[in-house]
Short mmCIF file of C-alpha atoms in Angstrom, two decimals:
data_model
loop_
_atom_site.label_atom_id
_atom_site.label_comp_id
_atom_site.label_asym_id
_atom_site.label_seq_id
_atom_site.Cartn_x
_atom_site.Cartn_y
_atom_site.Cartn_z
CA UNK A 311 26.70 -31.37 39.17
CA UNK A 312 28.33 -28.02 37.34
CA UNK A 313 32.14 -28.43 36.03
CA UNK A 314 33.31 -26.76 38.92
CA UNK A 315 31.69 -30.16 41.53
CA UNK A 316 32.52 -32.81 38.54
CA UNK A 317 36.15 -31.32 38.26
CA UNK A 318 37.00 -32.02 41.95
CA UNK A 319 34.88 -35.29 42.17
CA UNK A 320 36.76 -36.53 38.97
CA UNK A 321 40.38 -35.07 40.74
CA UNK A 322 39.42 -36.77 44.00
CA UNK A 323 39.45 -40.04 42.54
CA UNK A 324 42.65 -39.99 40.60
CA UNK A 325 44.54 -38.96 43.73
CA UNK A 326 43.80 -42.30 45.32
CA UNK A 327 44.84 -44.01 42.08
CA UNK A 328 48.22 -42.42 42.04
CA UNK A 329 48.44 -42.93 46.04
CA UNK A 330 47.95 -46.80 45.67
CA UNK A 331 50.51 -47.24 42.43
CA UNK A 332 53.26 -45.13 44.47
CA UNK A 333 55.00 -44.08 41.02
CA UNK A 334 57.20 -41.20 40.76
CA UNK A 335 56.59 -39.35 37.66
CA UNK A 336 58.95 -36.92 36.12
CA UNK A 337 57.55 -33.28 35.65
CA UNK A 338 56.62 -33.59 31.49
CA UNK A 339 54.87 -36.68 32.73
CA UNK A 340 53.30 -34.68 35.51
CA UNK A 341 52.30 -31.99 33.30
CA UNK A 342 50.35 -34.70 30.66
CA UNK A 343 48.82 -36.63 33.29
CA UNK A 344 47.23 -32.79 34.54
CA UNK A 345 46.43 -32.23 30.89
CA UNK A 346 45.27 -35.14 30.47
CA UNK A 347 42.89 -34.22 33.59
CA UNK A 348 41.65 -31.02 32.42
CA UNK A 349 41.78 -30.87 28.30
CA UNK A 350 39.01 -33.86 28.80
CA UNK A 351 35.88 -31.08 27.52
CA UNK A 352 35.49 -27.74 26.46
CA UNK A 353 34.36 -24.69 28.70
CA UNK A 354 33.09 -21.73 28.22
CA UNK A 355 34.06 -18.99 30.60
CA UNK A 356 33.08 -15.30 30.66
CA UNK A 357 35.06 -12.74 32.09
CA UNK A 358 36.57 -9.01 31.43
CA UNK A 359 40.05 -8.89 29.35
CA UNK A 360 42.89 -7.34 31.02
CA UNK A 361 46.65 -7.45 29.56
CA UNK A 362 45.43 -7.90 25.91
CA UNK A 363 48.88 -8.18 23.48
CA UNK A 364 49.09 -9.58 20.06
CA UNK A 365 53.04 -11.07 19.79
CA UNK A 366 54.51 -11.25 17.00
CA UNK A 367 51.47 -10.57 14.72
CA UNK A 368 51.01 -14.07 15.54
CA UNK A 369 49.66 -14.74 19.00
CA UNK A 370 47.23 -12.94 20.95
CA UNK A 371 47.50 -13.44 25.03
CA UNK A 372 45.23 -11.70 27.59
CA UNK A 373 43.78 -12.19 31.17
CA UNK A 374 40.08 -13.18 31.56
CA UNK A 375 39.09 -12.07 34.94
CA UNK A 376 36.08 -11.39 37.49
CA UNK A 377 36.47 -9.82 40.72
CA UNK A 378 38.24 -12.65 42.68
CA UNK A 379 40.17 -14.66 39.54
CA UNK A 380 42.52 -14.49 36.57
CA UNK A 381 43.02 -16.76 34.04
CA UNK A 382 45.53 -16.56 30.73
CA UNK A 383 43.51 -16.78 27.65
CA UNK A 384 45.72 -17.91 24.57
CA UNK A 385 44.55 -18.07 20.69
CA UNK A 386 46.20 -17.50 17.06
CA UNK A 387 45.44 -14.22 15.62
CA UNK A 388 44.26 -15.90 12.04
CA UNK A 389 41.67 -17.69 14.85
CA UNK A 390 40.29 -14.57 15.89
CA UNK A 391 40.63 -12.42 12.51
CA UNK A 392 38.50 -15.45 11.21
CA UNK A 393 35.56 -15.14 13.86
CA UNK A 394 35.82 -11.38 12.66
CA UNK A 395 36.10 -10.13 16.75
CA UNK A 396 38.27 -6.88 17.97
CA UNK A 397 38.96 -7.45 21.12
CA UNK A 398 40.71 -4.97 23.72
CA UNK A 399 40.55 -4.52 27.56
CA UNK A 400 37.44 -3.99 29.73
CA UNK A 401 35.56 -5.71 27.18
CA UNK A 402 33.23 -8.46 28.63
CA UNK A 403 33.70 -11.78 26.41
CA UNK A 404 32.48 -15.23 26.69
CA UNK A 405 35.75 -17.98 25.67
CA UNK A 406 34.75 -21.34 24.73
CA UNK A 407 37.99 -23.29 24.86
CA UNK A 408 39.99 -25.94 26.41
CA UNK A 409 42.28 -25.40 29.65
CA UNK A 410 45.77 -26.72 29.32
CA UNK A 411 48.84 -26.34 31.35
CA UNK A 412 52.26 -25.94 28.69
CA UNK A 413 55.33 -27.55 29.31
CA UNK A 414 56.60 -24.41 31.31
CA UNK A 415 54.15 -24.96 33.62
CA UNK A 416 51.86 -21.95 32.48
CA UNK A 417 48.00 -22.60 33.00
CA UNK A 418 45.95 -21.30 30.08
CA UNK A 419 42.55 -21.48 28.25
CA UNK A 420 43.26 -22.21 24.63
CA UNK A 421 40.48 -20.01 23.21
CA UNK A 422 38.55 -21.19 20.16
CA UNK A 423 35.47 -19.11 20.21
CA UNK A 424 35.30 -15.75 21.53
CA UNK A 425 31.86 -13.82 21.51
CA UNK A 426 31.28 -10.22 23.80
CA UNK A 427 28.71 -10.73 26.31
CA UNK A 428 26.58 -7.62 27.54
CA UNK A 429 25.64 -4.61 25.47
CA UNK A 430 28.51 -2.45 26.10
CA UNK A 431 31.20 -5.21 24.71
CA UNK A 432 28.45 -6.02 22.18
CA UNK A 433 28.33 -2.39 21.02
CA UNK A 434 32.48 -1.77 21.78
CA UNK A 435 33.55 -4.46 19.72
CA UNK A 436 31.25 -3.66 16.93
CA UNK A 437 32.45 0.16 17.15
CA UNK A 438 36.07 -1.79 16.71
CA UNK A 439 34.71 -3.87 13.63
CA UNK A 440 33.44 -0.97 12.43
CA UNK A 441 36.75 1.31 12.35
CA UNK A 442 38.84 -1.91 11.05
CA UNK A 443 36.54 -2.24 7.91
CA UNK A 444 36.34 1.66 7.08
CA UNK A 445 40.06 1.94 7.40
CA UNK A 446 39.61 -0.75 4.28
CA UNK A 447 37.50 1.38 2.56
CA UNK A 448 34.71 -1.34 2.95
CA UNK A 449 32.32 1.90 3.66
CA UNK A 450 33.34 4.00 1.31
CA UNK A 451 30.65 6.17 -0.83
CA UNK A 452 32.62 6.35 -4.06
CA UNK A 453 32.64 2.56 -4.64
CA UNK A 454 28.73 2.45 -3.95
CA UNK A 455 26.72 2.02 -7.20
CA UNK A 456 23.09 3.48 -8.54
CA UNK A 457 20.56 1.41 -7.93
CA UNK A 458 18.77 0.05 -11.24
CA UNK A 459 15.32 2.26 -11.90
CA UNK A 460 13.00 -0.86 -12.64
CA UNK A 461 14.36 -4.19 -11.79
CA UNK A 462 12.67 -7.16 -13.08
CA UNK A 463 14.94 -9.66 -11.49
CA UNK A 464 15.31 -9.48 -7.48
CA UNK A 465 17.26 -11.72 -5.56
CA UNK A 466 15.39 -11.97 -2.03
CA UNK A 467 18.04 -12.84 1.21
CA UNK A 468 15.86 -13.54 4.14
CA UNK A 469 14.06 -15.52 6.61
CA UNK A 470 10.69 -17.45 5.10
CA UNK A 471 8.77 -16.73 8.72
CA UNK A 472 10.05 -13.40 9.13
CA UNK A 473 7.94 -10.16 8.85
CA UNK A 474 10.25 -9.30 6.80
CA UNK A 475 9.49 -11.58 3.96
CA UNK A 476 6.28 -10.74 3.93
CA UNK A 477 6.42 -7.28 4.44
CA UNK A 478 8.99 -6.95 1.03
CA UNK A 479 6.76 -9.08 -0.67
CA UNK A 480 3.08 -7.18 -0.17
CA UNK A 481 4.78 -3.81 -0.48
CA UNK A 482 7.00 -4.64 -3.76
CA UNK A 483 3.40 -6.07 -5.15
CA UNK A 484 1.06 -2.90 -3.92
CA UNK A 485 4.16 -0.49 -5.95
CA UNK A 486 4.80 -2.68 -9.34
CA UNK A 487 4.09 -5.71 -11.01
CA UNK A 488 5.79 -8.11 -13.52
CA UNK A 489 9.02 -8.33 -11.38
CA UNK A 490 10.19 -11.70 -10.69
CA UNK A 491 11.79 -12.43 -7.26
CA UNK A 492 14.26 -15.33 -6.44
CA UNK A 493 14.30 -16.06 -3.17
CA UNK A 494 16.38 -17.74 -1.08
CA UNK A 495 15.41 -18.80 2.63
CA UNK A 496 18.76 -18.19 5.49
CA UNK A 497 18.18 -18.23 8.68
CA UNK A 498 18.61 -14.46 9.94
CA UNK A 499 20.00 -15.12 13.69
CA UNK A 500 22.28 -17.61 15.13
CA UNK A 501 25.31 -19.28 14.95
CA UNK A 502 23.99 -20.65 11.54
CA UNK A 503 23.23 -17.07 9.96
CA UNK A 504 26.21 -16.03 9.05
CA UNK A 505 27.28 -18.76 6.67
CA UNK A 506 23.56 -18.91 4.89
CA UNK A 507 24.23 -15.25 3.94
CA UNK A 508 27.41 -15.86 2.66
CA UNK A 509 26.10 -18.66 0.96
CA UNK A 510 23.40 -16.93 -0.70
CA UNK A 511 25.59 -14.32 -1.59
CA UNK A 512 27.98 -16.54 -3.46
CA UNK A 513 24.93 -18.76 -5.23
CA UNK A 514 23.44 -15.39 -6.76
CA UNK A 515 26.48 -14.02 -7.82
CA UNK A 516 27.89 -17.34 -9.33
CA UNK A 517 24.84 -18.66 -10.49
CA UNK A 518 22.59 -15.89 -11.30
CA UNK A 519 25.14 -12.58 -12.07
CA UNK A 520 22.33 -10.94 -14.52
CA UNK A 521 20.02 -10.48 -11.33
CA UNK A 522 19.92 -6.68 -11.41
CA UNK A 523 19.33 -6.32 -7.27
CA UNK A 524 20.10 -8.66 -4.16
CA UNK A 525 17.70 -7.46 -1.01
CA UNK A 526 19.27 -8.69 2.24
CA UNK A 527 16.73 -7.95 5.04
CA UNK A 528 15.09 -9.40 8.30
CA UNK A 529 12.45 -7.36 10.58
CA UNK A 530 13.84 -5.81 13.92
CA UNK A 531 15.28 -7.17 17.11
CA UNK A 532 17.69 -6.52 19.78
CA UNK A 533 21.11 -6.24 19.17
CA UNK A 534 22.10 -9.52 19.58
CA UNK A 535 19.58 -11.18 17.21
CA UNK A 536 21.16 -8.66 14.71
CA UNK A 537 24.49 -9.74 15.11
CA UNK A 538 24.64 -12.00 11.79
CA UNK A 539 24.18 -8.70 9.66
CA UNK A 540 27.47 -7.61 11.46
CA UNK A 541 29.31 -9.97 11.30
CA UNK A 542 32.57 -9.50 9.30
CA UNK A 543 31.87 -12.41 6.87
CA UNK A 544 28.35 -11.05 5.81
CA UNK A 545 29.60 -7.64 5.59
CA UNK A 546 32.66 -8.77 3.21
CA UNK A 547 29.58 -10.77 1.20
CA UNK A 548 27.85 -7.62 0.49
CA UNK A 549 31.24 -5.72 -0.29
CA UNK A 550 32.10 -8.39 -2.63
CA UNK A 551 28.97 -8.83 -4.25
CA UNK A 552 28.84 -8.37 -8.42
CA UNK A 553 24.81 -7.20 -8.38
CA UNK A 554 24.21 -4.31 -6.20
CA UNK A 555 22.75 -4.73 -2.49
CA UNK A 556 19.94 -2.94 -1.10
CA UNK A 557 19.97 -4.04 2.86
CA UNK A 558 18.00 -3.55 5.15
CA UNK A 559 17.90 -4.61 8.97
CA UNK A 560 15.67 -3.97 11.72
CA UNK A 561 13.50 -0.99 12.24
CA UNK A 562 14.20 2.61 11.27
CA UNK A 563 16.73 3.40 14.25
CA UNK A 564 18.61 0.11 13.58
CA UNK A 565 22.21 -0.08 11.71
CA UNK A 566 24.20 -3.26 11.22
CA UNK A 567 27.45 -2.94 9.58
CA UNK A 568 26.17 -4.58 6.46
CA UNK A 569 23.57 -1.64 5.67
CA UNK A 570 26.87 0.44 5.70
CA UNK A 571 28.32 -2.06 2.92
CA UNK A 572 25.32 -2.13 0.76
CA UNK A 573 24.94 -0.07 -2.09
CA UNK A 574 21.88 1.39 -0.43
CA UNK A 575 20.62 1.76 2.91
CA UNK A 576 17.26 0.97 3.61
CA UNK A 577 15.75 1.66 6.90
CA UNK A 578 13.00 -1.73 7.00
CA UNK A 579 12.36 -4.42 4.60
CA UNK A 580 8.70 -1.99 3.31
CA UNK A 581 11.66 0.66 2.86
CA UNK A 582 13.50 -1.15 0.74
CA UNK A 583 10.58 -2.70 -1.54
CA UNK A 584 9.93 1.54 -1.54
CA UNK A 585 13.22 2.10 -2.58
CA UNK A 586 13.45 -0.11 -5.04
CA UNK A 587 10.29 0.47 -7.23
CA UNK A 588 8.18 3.09 -8.20
CA UNK A 589 4.30 3.46 -7.99
CA UNK A 590 2.69 2.68 -10.96
CA UNK A 591 0.15 5.16 -10.53
CA UNK A 592 3.30 7.83 -10.33
CA UNK A 593 4.70 5.94 -13.51
CA UNK A 594 1.67 6.33 -15.37
CA UNK A 595 1.67 10.19 -14.53
CA UNK A 596 4.85 10.07 -15.60
CA UNK A 597 4.05 8.60 -19.15
CA UNK A 598 1.22 10.93 -19.43
CA UNK A 599 3.19 13.80 -18.93
CA UNK A 600 6.12 12.45 -21.52
CA UNK A 601 2.94 11.97 -23.83
CA UNK A 602 2.01 15.53 -23.41
CA UNK A 603 5.47 16.71 -23.86
CA UNK A 604 6.00 14.55 -26.97
CA UNK A 605 2.92 16.03 -28.45
CA UNK A 606 3.57 20.06 -27.40
CA UNK A 607 7.21 19.43 -28.93
CA UNK A 608 6.03 17.96 -31.82
CA UNK A 609 3.79 20.84 -32.80
CA UNK A 610 5.97 23.69 -31.42
CA UNK A 611 8.18 21.81 -34.59
CA UNK A 612 5.41 21.97 -36.66
CA UNK A 613 4.65 25.68 -36.14
CA UNK A 614 8.35 26.71 -36.21
CA UNK A 615 8.72 25.04 -39.76
CA UNK A 616 5.86 27.30 -40.87
CA UNK A 617 7.68 30.11 -38.96
CA UNK A 618 10.50 29.41 -40.97
CA UNK A 619 8.81 28.87 -44.30
CA UNK A 620 7.25 32.51 -43.65
CA UNK A 621 10.20 34.05 -42.99
CA UNK A 622 11.36 32.93 -45.90
CA UNK A 623 8.46 33.69 -47.88
CA UNK A 624 8.68 37.26 -47.25
CA UNK A 625 12.89 37.61 -47.34
CA UNK A 626 11.58 36.28 -50.66
CA UNK A 627 9.26 39.00 -51.68
CA UNK A 628 11.67 41.57 -50.37
CA UNK A 629 14.19 40.07 -52.69
CA UNK A 630 12.09 40.30 -55.09
CA UNK A 631 10.84 43.98 -54.71
CA UNK A 632 14.25 44.96 -54.62
CA UNK A 633 14.79 43.31 -58.01
CA UNK A 634 11.96 44.79 -59.88
CA UNK A 635 13.10 48.86 -58.36
CA UNK A 636 16.64 47.61 -59.49
CA UNK A 637 15.47 46.83 -62.71
CA UNK A 638 12.92 49.95 -63.30
CA UNK A 639 16.11 52.34 -61.82
CA UNK A 640 18.72 51.46 -64.93
CA UNK A 641 15.80 51.34 -67.11
CA UNK A 642 15.49 55.36 -66.47
CA UNK A 643 19.17 55.48 -66.39
CA UNK A 644 19.45 53.55 -69.78
CA UNK A 645 16.72 56.02 -71.60
CA UNK A 646 18.27 58.98 -70.28
CA UNK A 647 21.34 58.15 -72.05
CA UNK A 648 19.25 57.72 -75.47
CA UNK A 649 20.59 60.64 -77.54
CA UNK A 650 17.13 60.55 -79.24
CA UNK A 651 15.50 61.99 -75.85
CA UNK A 652 18.27 64.74 -75.99
CA UNK A 653 17.10 65.83 -79.74
CA UNK A 654 13.64 66.18 -78.21
CA UNK A 655 14.36 68.61 -76.00
CA UNK A 656 15.32 70.96 -78.87
CA UNK A 657 19.35 69.62 -79.34
CA UNK A 658 21.24 68.66 -82.10
CA UNK A 659 23.57 66.80 -83.60
CA UNK A 660 26.17 67.66 -85.68
CA UNK A 661 28.23 64.75 -88.05
CA UNK A 662 31.18 64.59 -90.27
CA UNK A 663 30.66 62.21 -92.42
CA UNK A 664 30.55 59.18 -89.61
CA UNK A 665 31.82 61.44 -86.84
CA UNK A 666 29.95 63.64 -84.25
CA UNK A 667 31.64 66.87 -84.23
CA UNK A 668 32.66 68.13 -81.02
CA UNK A 669 35.30 70.89 -82.16
CA UNK A 670 35.07 73.71 -84.25
CA UNK A 671 38.67 73.13 -85.61
CA UNK A 672 37.74 69.60 -86.94
CA UNK A 673 36.50 71.44 -89.95
CA UNK A 674 37.60 73.02 -92.75
CA UNK A 675 36.05 75.51 -95.85
CA UNK A 676 33.88 73.35 -98.43
CA UNK A 677 33.19 70.24 -95.64
CA UNK A 678 29.61 69.27 -95.86
CA UNK A 679 28.07 68.12 -92.44
CA UNK A 680 24.80 66.88 -91.25
CA UNK A 681 22.71 68.47 -88.63
CA UNK A 682 20.49 65.50 -87.11
CA UNK A 683 16.97 66.95 -85.64
CA UNK A 684 14.17 65.96 -84.11
CA UNK A 685 13.03 65.27 -86.83
CA UNK A 686 14.71 65.33 -89.83
CA UNK A 687 18.34 66.51 -91.21
CA UNK A 688 19.67 69.13 -92.61
CA UNK A 689 22.71 69.09 -94.71
CA UNK A 690 25.57 72.20 -94.67
CA UNK A 691 28.52 73.17 -96.66
CA UNK A 692 31.27 74.91 -94.28
CA UNK A 693 32.29 78.57 -95.46
CA UNK B 576 0.50 -11.47 -24.34
CA UNK B 577 2.07 -11.96 -20.88
CA UNK B 578 5.20 -13.82 -22.49
CA UNK B 579 5.72 -10.98 -24.82
CA UNK B 580 4.98 -8.86 -21.95
CA UNK B 581 7.83 -10.70 -19.55
CA UNK B 582 10.47 -10.20 -22.41
CA UNK B 583 9.55 -6.38 -23.25
CA UNK B 584 12.18 -4.39 -21.31
CA UNK B 585 10.56 -1.65 -19.18
CA UNK B 586 13.63 0.02 -17.80
CA UNK B 587 14.95 -0.28 -21.46
CA UNK B 588 12.07 1.18 -22.70
CA UNK B 589 11.60 4.23 -20.34
CA UNK B 590 15.09 5.18 -21.22
CA UNK B 591 14.39 4.89 -24.86
CA UNK B 592 11.25 7.58 -23.94
CA UNK B 593 14.04 9.42 -21.83
CA UNK B 594 16.52 9.96 -25.21
CA UNK B 595 13.43 10.99 -27.53
CA UNK B 596 12.33 13.46 -25.09
CA UNK B 597 15.95 14.61 -25.22
CA UNK B 598 16.07 14.59 -29.28
CA UNK B 599 12.93 17.37 -29.05
CA UNK B 600 14.28 19.71 -26.90
CA UNK B 601 17.15 19.89 -29.01
CA UNK B 602 16.86 22.71 -31.68
CA UNK B 603 16.77 20.71 -34.60
CA UNK B 604 13.49 21.23 -37.40
CA UNK B 605 13.60 18.19 -38.48
CA UNK B 606 9.79 17.52 -39.38
CA UNK B 607 10.35 14.01 -41.20
CA UNK B 608 12.63 12.87 -38.45
CA UNK B 609 10.78 14.14 -35.60
CA UNK B 610 7.33 12.34 -37.07
CA UNK B 611 9.04 9.18 -36.92
CA UNK B 612 10.62 9.87 -32.82
CA UNK B 613 7.11 10.51 -32.22
CA UNK B 614 5.39 7.52 -33.33
CA UNK B 615 8.39 5.57 -31.71
CA UNK B 616 7.77 7.45 -28.20
CA UNK B 617 3.92 6.75 -28.67
CA UNK B 618 4.35 3.40 -29.02
CA UNK B 619 7.26 2.84 -26.38
CA UNK B 620 4.54 4.91 -24.08
CA UNK B 621 1.74 2.32 -24.65
CA UNK B 622 4.08 -0.57 -24.55
CA UNK B 623 4.95 0.91 -20.80
CA UNK B 624 1.08 1.32 -20.30
CA UNK B 625 0.50 -2.30 -20.82
CA UNK B 626 2.80 -3.10 -19.02
CA UNK B 627 2.09 -1.37 -15.69
CA UNK B 628 -1.11 -3.31 -15.80
CA UNK B 629 0.86 -6.74 -14.67
CA UNK B 630 -0.30 -6.85 -10.87
CA UNK B 631 1.46 -10.21 -10.30
CA UNK B 632 5.27 -10.79 -9.12
CA UNK B 633 6.24 -13.95 -9.43
CA UNK B 634 8.62 -15.78 -6.97
CA UNK B 635 10.70 -18.50 -7.22
CA UNK B 636 12.08 -20.55 -3.79
CA UNK B 637 15.76 -21.39 -4.60
CA UNK B 638 16.05 -25.04 -3.22
CA UNK B 639 19.22 -25.23 -1.61
CA UNK B 640 21.84 -28.20 -2.40
#
């Protein structure tokens, strides 16, 4: 029995009851009575949105329709915000809610949960959420942090059964060792997934804030399978993490909003491991290169020091030579000033007492003068 | 040995090596300091190479409350 049949039968029974009692109802009583019948259980209704409007920034009204019928839907804006769903006209959705007849006589489906259905609507809803989060700056490239070069403590958030888990661990261990992986198992799809993933982020950020990096990953799947990674809650957890986050969801082509919010996006779980750690052989090669460079630099330093001393020595030699030359020159000059040297060449010096005679007026008759020759001296009297 | 290696921080060692490398490439000619840096660098390289020999990664599963 489907819901429609069920309601019909229920109403028929009630009809009989009321006729029997012959009771007259006030309008309020009638509306309350109708409500007591129609609001007994939650329904899920699928249809297309039209006439979507937000009143007073608080209340949301829209019609849900199919090709024959229309029903008005109502909910509070905060409820929709909490669901992380953005709606617009033409979108196909499933509304989980309760039928309700308002005292004004208006019939509504009071929505409690809304989810877009069909690929077109899911994609559109995703696009709208993406725009909203983009405007908030959640995907801004300038807030992205660099990943640590050699992480030693990693927080892993994924499902244990998933191939993603195995792939990540395998590729990581293949490349680098000595890493401690703190694994927080979560559901990666289904209704529970967003809450569990958010809890994992809270756990790591509160209890293990010193981890080098967090890895959020799952393997490929349909758009609906990946929806947890597009939920606003998860995206905000990724964005809000104090520990840098690398996100790898699905295959190469798959993109999720969590990818965009993360510090680094990897295309696959294996790629996340590749981006996180270098390969051993690569590091070993690098270390050898560094060693070679050190040896070369040290050699260069010693050589340049030798060169420095060589230059110093040359300079000192030149300086010494210069000094010697200068001394020799000065010696010769001094020698040329030696009066004895003049006598050598046949000149003589004539003196009056202690004074050297330079002018004839210096002497008068009868003065005794002495003439110094190279060898010996001659005493004479002036006439 | 394993304990010592776990405590030893690979990232920091690589950073130190980069620093030493930069020092060597500067134009300073301080042989005494150079020898010190050279020794330090060689030790770090040996540490890192030793660390690379570790093949196992440890997985600790977190139990939810």
